[in-house]
mmCIF file of C-alpha atoms and ligand atoms in Angstrom:
data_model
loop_
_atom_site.group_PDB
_atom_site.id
_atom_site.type_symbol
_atom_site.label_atom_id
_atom_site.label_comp_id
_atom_site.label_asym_id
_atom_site.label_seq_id
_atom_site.Cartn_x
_atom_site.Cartn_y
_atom_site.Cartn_z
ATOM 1 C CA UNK A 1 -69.257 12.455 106.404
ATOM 2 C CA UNK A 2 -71.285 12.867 102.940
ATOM 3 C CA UNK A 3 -72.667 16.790 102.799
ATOM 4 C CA UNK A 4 -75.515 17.144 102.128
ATOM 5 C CA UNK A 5 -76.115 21.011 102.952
ATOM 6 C CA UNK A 6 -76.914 23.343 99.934
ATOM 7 C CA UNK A 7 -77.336 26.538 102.138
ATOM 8 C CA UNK A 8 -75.174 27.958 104.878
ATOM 9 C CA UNK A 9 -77.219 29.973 106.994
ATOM 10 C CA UNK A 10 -75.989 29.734 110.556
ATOM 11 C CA UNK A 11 -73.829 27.663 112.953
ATOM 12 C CA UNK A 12 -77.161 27.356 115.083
ATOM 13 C CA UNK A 13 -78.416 24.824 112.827
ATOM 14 C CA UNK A 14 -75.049 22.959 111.986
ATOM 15 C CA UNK A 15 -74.061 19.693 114.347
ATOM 16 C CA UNK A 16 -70.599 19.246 115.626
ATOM 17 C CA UNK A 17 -70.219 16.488 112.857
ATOM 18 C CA UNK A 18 -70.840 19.639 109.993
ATOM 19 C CA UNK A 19 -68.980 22.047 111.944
ATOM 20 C CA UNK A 20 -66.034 19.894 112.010
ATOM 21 C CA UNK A 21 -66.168 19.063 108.453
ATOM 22 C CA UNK A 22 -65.841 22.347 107.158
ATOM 23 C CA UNK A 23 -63.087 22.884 109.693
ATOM 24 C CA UNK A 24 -61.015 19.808 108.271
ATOM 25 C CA UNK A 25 -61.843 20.833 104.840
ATOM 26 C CA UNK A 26 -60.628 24.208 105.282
ATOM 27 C CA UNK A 27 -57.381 23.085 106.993
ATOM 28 C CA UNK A 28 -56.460 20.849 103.943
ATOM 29 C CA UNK A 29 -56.919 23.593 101.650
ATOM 30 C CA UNK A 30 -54.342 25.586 104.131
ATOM 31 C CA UNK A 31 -52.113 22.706 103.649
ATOM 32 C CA UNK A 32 -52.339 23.381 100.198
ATOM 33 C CA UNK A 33 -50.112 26.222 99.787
ATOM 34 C CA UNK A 34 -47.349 27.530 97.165
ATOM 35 C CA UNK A 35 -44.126 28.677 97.490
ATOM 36 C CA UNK A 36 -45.284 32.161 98.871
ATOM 37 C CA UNK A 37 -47.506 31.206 101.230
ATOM 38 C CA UNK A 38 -50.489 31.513 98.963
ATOM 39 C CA UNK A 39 -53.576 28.855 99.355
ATOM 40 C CA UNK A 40 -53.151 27.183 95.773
ATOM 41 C CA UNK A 41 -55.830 27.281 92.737
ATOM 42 C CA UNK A 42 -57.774 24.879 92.383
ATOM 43 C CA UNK A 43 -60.131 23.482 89.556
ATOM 44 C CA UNK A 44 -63.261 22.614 92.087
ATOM 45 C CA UNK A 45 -65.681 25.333 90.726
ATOM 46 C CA UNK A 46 -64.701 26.264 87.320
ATOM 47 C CA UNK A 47 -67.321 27.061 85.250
ATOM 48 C CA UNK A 48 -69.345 28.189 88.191
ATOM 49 C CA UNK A 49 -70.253 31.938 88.822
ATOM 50 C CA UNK A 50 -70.053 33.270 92.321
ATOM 51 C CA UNK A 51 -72.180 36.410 93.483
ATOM 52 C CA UNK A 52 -71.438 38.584 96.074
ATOM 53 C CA UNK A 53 -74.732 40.378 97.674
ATOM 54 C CA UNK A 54 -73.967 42.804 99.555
ATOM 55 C CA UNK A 55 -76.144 45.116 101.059
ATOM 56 C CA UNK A 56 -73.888 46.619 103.959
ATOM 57 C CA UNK A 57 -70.425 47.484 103.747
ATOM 58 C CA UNK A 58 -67.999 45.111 104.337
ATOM 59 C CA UNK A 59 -63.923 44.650 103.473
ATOM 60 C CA UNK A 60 -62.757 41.365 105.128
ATOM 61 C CA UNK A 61 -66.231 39.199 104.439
ATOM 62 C CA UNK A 62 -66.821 40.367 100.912
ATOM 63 C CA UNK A 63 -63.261 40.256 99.692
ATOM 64 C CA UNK A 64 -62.684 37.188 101.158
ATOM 65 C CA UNK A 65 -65.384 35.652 99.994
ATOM 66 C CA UNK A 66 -64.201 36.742 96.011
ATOM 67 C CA UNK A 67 -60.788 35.865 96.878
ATOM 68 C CA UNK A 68 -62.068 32.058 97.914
ATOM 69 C CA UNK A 69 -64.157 31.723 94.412
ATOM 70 C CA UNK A 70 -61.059 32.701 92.973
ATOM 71 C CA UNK A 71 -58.910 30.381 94.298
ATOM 72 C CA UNK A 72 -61.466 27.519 93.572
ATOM 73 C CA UNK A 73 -61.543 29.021 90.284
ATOM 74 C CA UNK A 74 -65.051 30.474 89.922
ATOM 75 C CA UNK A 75 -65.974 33.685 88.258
ATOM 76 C CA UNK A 76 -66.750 35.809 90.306
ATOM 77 C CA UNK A 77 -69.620 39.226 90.217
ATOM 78 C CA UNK A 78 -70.407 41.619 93.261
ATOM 79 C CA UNK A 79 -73.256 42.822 93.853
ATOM 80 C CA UNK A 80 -73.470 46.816 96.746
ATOM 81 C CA UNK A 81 -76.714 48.044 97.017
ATOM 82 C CA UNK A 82 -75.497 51.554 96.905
ATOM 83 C CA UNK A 83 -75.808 52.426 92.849
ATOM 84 C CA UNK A 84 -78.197 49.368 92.372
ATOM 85 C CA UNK A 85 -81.785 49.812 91.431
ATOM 86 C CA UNK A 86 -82.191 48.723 95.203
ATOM 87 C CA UNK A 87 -82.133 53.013 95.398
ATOM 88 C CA UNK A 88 -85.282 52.944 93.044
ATOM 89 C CA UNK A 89 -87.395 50.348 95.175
ATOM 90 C CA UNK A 90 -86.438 47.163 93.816
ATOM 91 C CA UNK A 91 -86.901 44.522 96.811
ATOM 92 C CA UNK A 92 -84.332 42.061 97.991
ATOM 93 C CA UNK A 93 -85.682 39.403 95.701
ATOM 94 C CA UNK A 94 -86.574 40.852 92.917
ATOM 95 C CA UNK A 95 -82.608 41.900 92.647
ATOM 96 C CA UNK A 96 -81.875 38.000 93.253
ATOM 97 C CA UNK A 97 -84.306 36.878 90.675
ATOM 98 C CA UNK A 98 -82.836 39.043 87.863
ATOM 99 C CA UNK A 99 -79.062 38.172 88.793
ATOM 100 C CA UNK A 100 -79.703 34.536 89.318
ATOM 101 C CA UNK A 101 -81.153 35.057 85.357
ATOM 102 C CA UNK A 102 -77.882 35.663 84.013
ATOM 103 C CA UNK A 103 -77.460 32.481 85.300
ATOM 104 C CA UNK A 104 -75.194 32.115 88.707
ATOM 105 C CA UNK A 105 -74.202 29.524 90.620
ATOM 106 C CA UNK A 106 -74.030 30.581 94.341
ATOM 107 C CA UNK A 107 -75.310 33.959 96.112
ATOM 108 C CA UNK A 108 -73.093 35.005 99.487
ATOM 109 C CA UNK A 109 -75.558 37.516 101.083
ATOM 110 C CA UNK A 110 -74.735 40.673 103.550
ATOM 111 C CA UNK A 111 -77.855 42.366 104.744
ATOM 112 C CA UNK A 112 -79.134 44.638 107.734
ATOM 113 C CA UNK A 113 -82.142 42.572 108.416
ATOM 114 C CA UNK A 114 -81.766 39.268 110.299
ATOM 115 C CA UNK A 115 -83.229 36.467 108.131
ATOM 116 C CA UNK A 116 -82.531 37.950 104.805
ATOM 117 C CA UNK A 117 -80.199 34.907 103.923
ATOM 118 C CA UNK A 118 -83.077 32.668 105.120
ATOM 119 C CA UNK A 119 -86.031 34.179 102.559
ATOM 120 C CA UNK A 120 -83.367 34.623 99.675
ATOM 121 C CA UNK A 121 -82.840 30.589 100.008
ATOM 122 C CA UNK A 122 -86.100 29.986 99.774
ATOM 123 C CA UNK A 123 -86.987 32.431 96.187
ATOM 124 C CA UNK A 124 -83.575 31.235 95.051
ATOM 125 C CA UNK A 125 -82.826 27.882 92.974
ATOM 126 C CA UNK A 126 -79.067 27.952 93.761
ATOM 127 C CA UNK A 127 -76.690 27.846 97.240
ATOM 128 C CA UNK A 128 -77.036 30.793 99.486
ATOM 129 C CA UNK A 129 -74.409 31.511 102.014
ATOM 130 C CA UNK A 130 -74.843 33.748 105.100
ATOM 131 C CA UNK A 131 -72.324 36.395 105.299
ATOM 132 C CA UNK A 132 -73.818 38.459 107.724
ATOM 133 C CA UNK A 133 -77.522 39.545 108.722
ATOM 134 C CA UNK A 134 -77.660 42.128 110.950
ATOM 135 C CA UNK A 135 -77.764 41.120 115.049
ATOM 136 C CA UNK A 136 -78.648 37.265 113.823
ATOM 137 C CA UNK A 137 -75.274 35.699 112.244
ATOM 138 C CA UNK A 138 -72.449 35.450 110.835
ATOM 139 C CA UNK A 139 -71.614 31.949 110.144
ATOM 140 C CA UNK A 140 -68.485 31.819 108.003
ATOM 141 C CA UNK A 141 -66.706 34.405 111.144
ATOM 142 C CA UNK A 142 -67.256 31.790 113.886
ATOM 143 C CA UNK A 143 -65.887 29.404 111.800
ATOM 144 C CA UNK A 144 -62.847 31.401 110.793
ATOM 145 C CA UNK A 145 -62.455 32.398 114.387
ATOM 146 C CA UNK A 146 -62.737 28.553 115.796
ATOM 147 C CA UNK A 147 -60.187 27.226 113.191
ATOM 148 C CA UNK A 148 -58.027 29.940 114.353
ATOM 149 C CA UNK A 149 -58.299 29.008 117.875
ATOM 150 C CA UNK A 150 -57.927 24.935 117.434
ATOM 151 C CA UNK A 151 -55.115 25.850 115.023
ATOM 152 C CA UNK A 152 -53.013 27.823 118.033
ATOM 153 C CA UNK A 153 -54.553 25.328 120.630
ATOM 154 C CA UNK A 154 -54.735 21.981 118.338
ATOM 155 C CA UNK A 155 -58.207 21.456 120.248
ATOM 156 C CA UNK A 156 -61.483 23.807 120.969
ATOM 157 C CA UNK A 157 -62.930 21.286 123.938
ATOM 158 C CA UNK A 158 -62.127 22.349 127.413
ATOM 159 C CA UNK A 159 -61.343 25.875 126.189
ATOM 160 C CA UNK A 160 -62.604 28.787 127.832
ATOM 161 C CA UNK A 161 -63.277 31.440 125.349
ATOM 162 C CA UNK A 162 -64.397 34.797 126.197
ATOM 163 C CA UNK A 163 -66.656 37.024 123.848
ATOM 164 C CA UNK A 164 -66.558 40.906 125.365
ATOM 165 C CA UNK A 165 -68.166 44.116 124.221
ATOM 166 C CA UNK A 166 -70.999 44.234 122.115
ATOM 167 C CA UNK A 167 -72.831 41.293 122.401
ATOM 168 C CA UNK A 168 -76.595 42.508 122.306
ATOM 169 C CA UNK A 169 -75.891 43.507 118.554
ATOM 170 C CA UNK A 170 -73.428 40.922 117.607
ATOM 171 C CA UNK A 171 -73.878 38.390 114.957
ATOM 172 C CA UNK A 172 -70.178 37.530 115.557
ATOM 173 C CA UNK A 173 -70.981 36.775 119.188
ATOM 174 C CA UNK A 174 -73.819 34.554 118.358
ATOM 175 C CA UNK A 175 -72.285 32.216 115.641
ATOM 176 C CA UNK A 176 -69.108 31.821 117.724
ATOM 177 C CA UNK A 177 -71.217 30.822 120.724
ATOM 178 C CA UNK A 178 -73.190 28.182 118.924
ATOM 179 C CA UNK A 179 -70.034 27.165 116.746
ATOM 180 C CA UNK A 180 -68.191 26.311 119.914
ATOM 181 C CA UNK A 181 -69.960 25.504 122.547
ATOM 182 C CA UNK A 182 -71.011 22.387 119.955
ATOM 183 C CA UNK A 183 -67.279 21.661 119.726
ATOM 184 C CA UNK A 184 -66.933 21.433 123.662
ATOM 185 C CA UNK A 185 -66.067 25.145 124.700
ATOM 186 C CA UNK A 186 -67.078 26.995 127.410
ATOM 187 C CA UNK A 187 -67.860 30.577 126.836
ATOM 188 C CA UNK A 188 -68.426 33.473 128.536
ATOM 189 C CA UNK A 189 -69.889 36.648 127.405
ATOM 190 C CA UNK A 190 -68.559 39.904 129.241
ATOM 191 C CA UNK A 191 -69.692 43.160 128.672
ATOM 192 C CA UNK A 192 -71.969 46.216 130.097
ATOM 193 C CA UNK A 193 -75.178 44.867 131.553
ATOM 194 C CA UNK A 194 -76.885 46.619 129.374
ATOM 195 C CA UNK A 195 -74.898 44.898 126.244
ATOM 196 C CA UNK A 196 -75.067 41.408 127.284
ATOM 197 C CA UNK A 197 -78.535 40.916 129.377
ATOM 198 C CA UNK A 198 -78.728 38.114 130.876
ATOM 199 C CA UNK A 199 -81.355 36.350 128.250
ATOM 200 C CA UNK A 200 -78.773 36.679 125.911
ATOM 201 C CA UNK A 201 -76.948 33.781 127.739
ATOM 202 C CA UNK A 202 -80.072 31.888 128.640
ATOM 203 C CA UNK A 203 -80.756 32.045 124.901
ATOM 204 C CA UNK A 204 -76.975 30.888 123.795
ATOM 205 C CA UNK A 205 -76.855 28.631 126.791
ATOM 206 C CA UNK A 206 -73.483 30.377 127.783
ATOM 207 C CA UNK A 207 -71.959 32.261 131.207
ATOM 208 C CA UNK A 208 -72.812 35.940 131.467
ATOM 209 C CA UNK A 209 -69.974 38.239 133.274
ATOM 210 C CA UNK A 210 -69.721 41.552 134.140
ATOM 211 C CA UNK A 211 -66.111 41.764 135.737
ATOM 212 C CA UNK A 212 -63.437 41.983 132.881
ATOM 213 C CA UNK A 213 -60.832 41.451 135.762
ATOM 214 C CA UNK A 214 -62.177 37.468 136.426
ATOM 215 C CA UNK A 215 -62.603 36.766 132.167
ATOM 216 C CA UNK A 216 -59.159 37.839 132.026
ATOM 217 C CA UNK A 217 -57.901 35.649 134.628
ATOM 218 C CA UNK A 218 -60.345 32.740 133.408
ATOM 219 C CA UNK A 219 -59.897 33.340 129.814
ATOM 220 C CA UNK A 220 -57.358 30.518 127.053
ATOM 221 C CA UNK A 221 -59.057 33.710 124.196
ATOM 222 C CA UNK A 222 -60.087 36.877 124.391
ATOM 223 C CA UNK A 223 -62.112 37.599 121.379
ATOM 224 C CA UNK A 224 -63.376 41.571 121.330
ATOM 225 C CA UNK A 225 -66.238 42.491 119.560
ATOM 226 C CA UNK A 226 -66.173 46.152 117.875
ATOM 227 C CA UNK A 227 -68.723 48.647 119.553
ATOM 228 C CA UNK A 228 -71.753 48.812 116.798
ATOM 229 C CA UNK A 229 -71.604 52.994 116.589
ATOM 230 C CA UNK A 230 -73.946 52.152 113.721
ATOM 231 C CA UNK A 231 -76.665 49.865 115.337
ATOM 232 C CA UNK A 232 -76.749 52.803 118.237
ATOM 233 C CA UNK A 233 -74.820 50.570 120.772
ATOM 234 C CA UNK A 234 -72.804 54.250 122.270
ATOM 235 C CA UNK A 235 -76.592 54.663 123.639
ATOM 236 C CA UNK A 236 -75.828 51.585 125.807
ATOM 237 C CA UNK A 237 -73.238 53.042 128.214
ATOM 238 C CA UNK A 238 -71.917 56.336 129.340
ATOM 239 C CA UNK A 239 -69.035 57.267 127.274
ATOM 240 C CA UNK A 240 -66.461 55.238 124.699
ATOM 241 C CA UNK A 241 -63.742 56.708 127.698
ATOM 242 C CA UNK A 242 -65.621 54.932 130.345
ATOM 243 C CA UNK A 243 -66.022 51.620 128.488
ATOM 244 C CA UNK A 244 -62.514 51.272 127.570
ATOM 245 C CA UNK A 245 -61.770 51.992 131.083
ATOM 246 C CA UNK A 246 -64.154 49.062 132.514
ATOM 247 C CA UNK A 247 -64.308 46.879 129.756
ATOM 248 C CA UNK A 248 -61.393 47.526 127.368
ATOM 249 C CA UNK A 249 -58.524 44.952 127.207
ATOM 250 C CA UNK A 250 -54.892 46.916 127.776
ATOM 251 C CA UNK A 251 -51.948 45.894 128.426
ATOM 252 C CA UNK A 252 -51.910 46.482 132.313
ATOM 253 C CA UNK A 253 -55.167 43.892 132.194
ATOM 254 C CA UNK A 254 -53.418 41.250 130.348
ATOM 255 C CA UNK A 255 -50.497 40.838 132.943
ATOM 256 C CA UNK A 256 -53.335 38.975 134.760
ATOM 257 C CA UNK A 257 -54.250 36.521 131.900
ATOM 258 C CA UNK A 258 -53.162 33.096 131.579
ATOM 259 C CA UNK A 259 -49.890 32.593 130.107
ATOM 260 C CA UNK A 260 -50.843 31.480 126.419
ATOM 261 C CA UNK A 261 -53.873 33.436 126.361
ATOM 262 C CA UNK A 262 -54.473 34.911 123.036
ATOM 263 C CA UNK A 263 -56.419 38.349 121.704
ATOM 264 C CA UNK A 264 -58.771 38.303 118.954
ATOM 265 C CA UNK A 265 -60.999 40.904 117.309
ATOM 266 C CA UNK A 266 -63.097 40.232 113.933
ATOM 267 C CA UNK A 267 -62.749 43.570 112.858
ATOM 268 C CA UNK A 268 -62.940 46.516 111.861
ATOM 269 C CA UNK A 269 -61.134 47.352 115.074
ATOM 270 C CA UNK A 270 -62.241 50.940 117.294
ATOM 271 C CA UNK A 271 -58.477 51.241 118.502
ATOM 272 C CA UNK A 272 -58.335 52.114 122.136
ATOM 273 C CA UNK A 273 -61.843 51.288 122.795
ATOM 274 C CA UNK A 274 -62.215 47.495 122.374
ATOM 275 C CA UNK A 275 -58.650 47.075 123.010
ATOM 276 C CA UNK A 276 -55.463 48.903 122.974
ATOM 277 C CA UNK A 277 -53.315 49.524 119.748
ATOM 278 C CA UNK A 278 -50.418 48.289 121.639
ATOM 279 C CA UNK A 279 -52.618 44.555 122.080
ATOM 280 C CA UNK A 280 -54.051 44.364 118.863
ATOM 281 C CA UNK A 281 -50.731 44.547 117.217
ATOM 282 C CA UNK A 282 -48.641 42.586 120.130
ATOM 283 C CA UNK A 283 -47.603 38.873 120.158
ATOM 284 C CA UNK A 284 -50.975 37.570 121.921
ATOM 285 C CA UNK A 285 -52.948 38.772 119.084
ATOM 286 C CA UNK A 286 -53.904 36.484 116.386
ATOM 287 C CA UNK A 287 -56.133 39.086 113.955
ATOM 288 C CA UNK A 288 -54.404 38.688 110.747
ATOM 289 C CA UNK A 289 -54.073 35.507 111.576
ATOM 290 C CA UNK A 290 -57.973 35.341 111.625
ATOM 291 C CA UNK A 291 -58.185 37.280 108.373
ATOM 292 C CA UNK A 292 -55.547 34.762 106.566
ATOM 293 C CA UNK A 293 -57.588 31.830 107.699
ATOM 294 C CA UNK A 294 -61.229 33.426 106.666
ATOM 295 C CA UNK A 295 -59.907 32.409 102.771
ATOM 296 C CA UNK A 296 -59.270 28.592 103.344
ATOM 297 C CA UNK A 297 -62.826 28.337 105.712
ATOM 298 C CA UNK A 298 -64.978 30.067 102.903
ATOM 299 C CA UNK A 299 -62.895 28.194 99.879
ATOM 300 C CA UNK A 300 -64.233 25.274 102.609
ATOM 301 C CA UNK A 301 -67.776 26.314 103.168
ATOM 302 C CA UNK A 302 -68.325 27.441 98.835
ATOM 303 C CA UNK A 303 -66.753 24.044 97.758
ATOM 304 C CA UNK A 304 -68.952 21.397 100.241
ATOM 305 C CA UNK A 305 -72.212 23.877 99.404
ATOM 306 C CA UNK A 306 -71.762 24.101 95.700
ATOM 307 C CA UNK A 307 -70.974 20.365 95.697
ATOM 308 C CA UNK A 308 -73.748 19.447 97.605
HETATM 309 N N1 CP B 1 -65.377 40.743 110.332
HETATM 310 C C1 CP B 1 -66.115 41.259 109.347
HETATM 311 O O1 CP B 1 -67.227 40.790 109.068
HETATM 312 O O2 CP B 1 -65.546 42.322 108.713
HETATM 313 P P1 CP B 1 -66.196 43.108 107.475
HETATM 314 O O3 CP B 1 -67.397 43.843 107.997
HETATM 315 O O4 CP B 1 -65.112 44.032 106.992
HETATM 316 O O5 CP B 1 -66.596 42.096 106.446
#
């Protein structure tokens, strides 16, 4: 298919026919690999400048991200918020303006407030990618995470992938449902009541569970979603003891899963709350494996959007 996208915003708005580009285009530049293991450079964006906005703190997404322009062999300039004249008032696209001045070529945008992405694309003359905005999405992790999965299961339709924990703040949760229940997934979101309500999967058009005994049993992934300490989600349930009990993955749960089943967590990882050390580091988990493949999707996503 011809892109035609210039912004990446959200998985929402992406058809299966997109999705599945970016997917293909990602796994060619995996292919593409040197003699250590390395994704290769490559000429596609020289010349071109790269910024990375970041207004909340981030390792995997924003390194990542500068790693990919790299590799496509972009300059690259990154942007925190903290030590910016964002600390003397200076609004979200005002900063934008005065970067995209110097003259830039792409802006990949982390911010607290959902939409962010969304208003920068329309002040800004060049591509804006979505790298995170705050409960809405984060696009370029549900990607990484279902190229990950059709890369251990060579298919995402007829799937059953579980998303448990912290839904009701989770951009994660909401790109991944979108991402794959448009590539033929079903999905079911387990957590506390009071972190996945049941609008939540009237809105996403997925299963809502409470019992972490059936998801386990049900489950080809188990993808664990990080308790938001920040966005208040602790207020949400009695005590990070009791959640782990009810809702934490550990290794007594997973004799119960399906034999292939695999673990996945987008990180950063609350060890023995989401899931036990013992899991996230054991032969079921794929996380690195998600981190790895997070370079070739946003090499992917930075090379059809620039091109576009
Ligand atoms: N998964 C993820 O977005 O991690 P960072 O917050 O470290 O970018």
């Amino acid at each position: 298919m011809a892109w035609t996208r210039k912004h990446l915003l959200g998985l929402e708005e992406l058809s299966r026919e997109e999705i599945l580009e970016i997917l293909d285009r990602a796994a060619s530049f995996k292919q593409n690999q040197n003699s250590t293991g390395n994704v290769k450079k490559l000429p596609n964006l020289a010349g071109k400048t790269v910024v990375n906005l970041f207004f909340e703190s981030s390792t995997r997404t924003s390194n990542s991200f500068a790693l990919a322009a790299k590799r496509l062999s972009a300059d690259t300039m990154s942007f925190s918020s903290s030590g910016s004249s964002v600390s003397k008032g200076e609004t979200l696209i005002d900063t934008a303006l005065n970067i995209q001045a110097m003259g830039v070529d792409a802006f990949v945008i982390r911010h607290s407030a959902p939409g962010a992405p969304h208003l920068l694309a329309r002040h800004v003359k060049v591509p804006v990618v979505n790298a995170g905005d705050g409960c809405h999405e984060h696009p370029t992790q549900g990607l990484l995470d279902m190229f990950t999965i059709r890369e251990v299961f060579k298919k995402l339709d007829g799937l059953t992938v579980s998303i448990l924990g912290d839904i009701r703040h989770s951009r994660v949760a909401r790109s991944n449902a979108w991402g794959l229940r448009k590539l033929g997934a079903r999905v079911i979101l387990c957590g506390p009541p009071t972190l996945v309500p049941p609008a939540i999967g009237q809105a996403l058009g997925c299963e809502v569970s409470h019992d972490i005994e059936y998801v386990v049993r049900e489950s080809d992934v188990l993808n664990c979603l990080r308790i938001q300490f920040e966005r208040k989600a602790a207020d949400f349930f009695p005590s990070t003891r009791e959640y782990a009990a009810i809702y934490g993955l550990n290794s007594e749960r997973m004799k119960r899963c399906k034999p292939n089943a695999i673990i996945m967590h987008p990180g950063p990882i609350n060890r023995g709350i989401e899931l036990t050390p013992e899991l996230a580091d054991g032969e079921r988990s794929v996380i690195l494996d998600q981190v790895a493949n997070g370079l070739a999707v946003r090499m992917a996503v930075l090379d059809l959007c620039m091109s576009a």
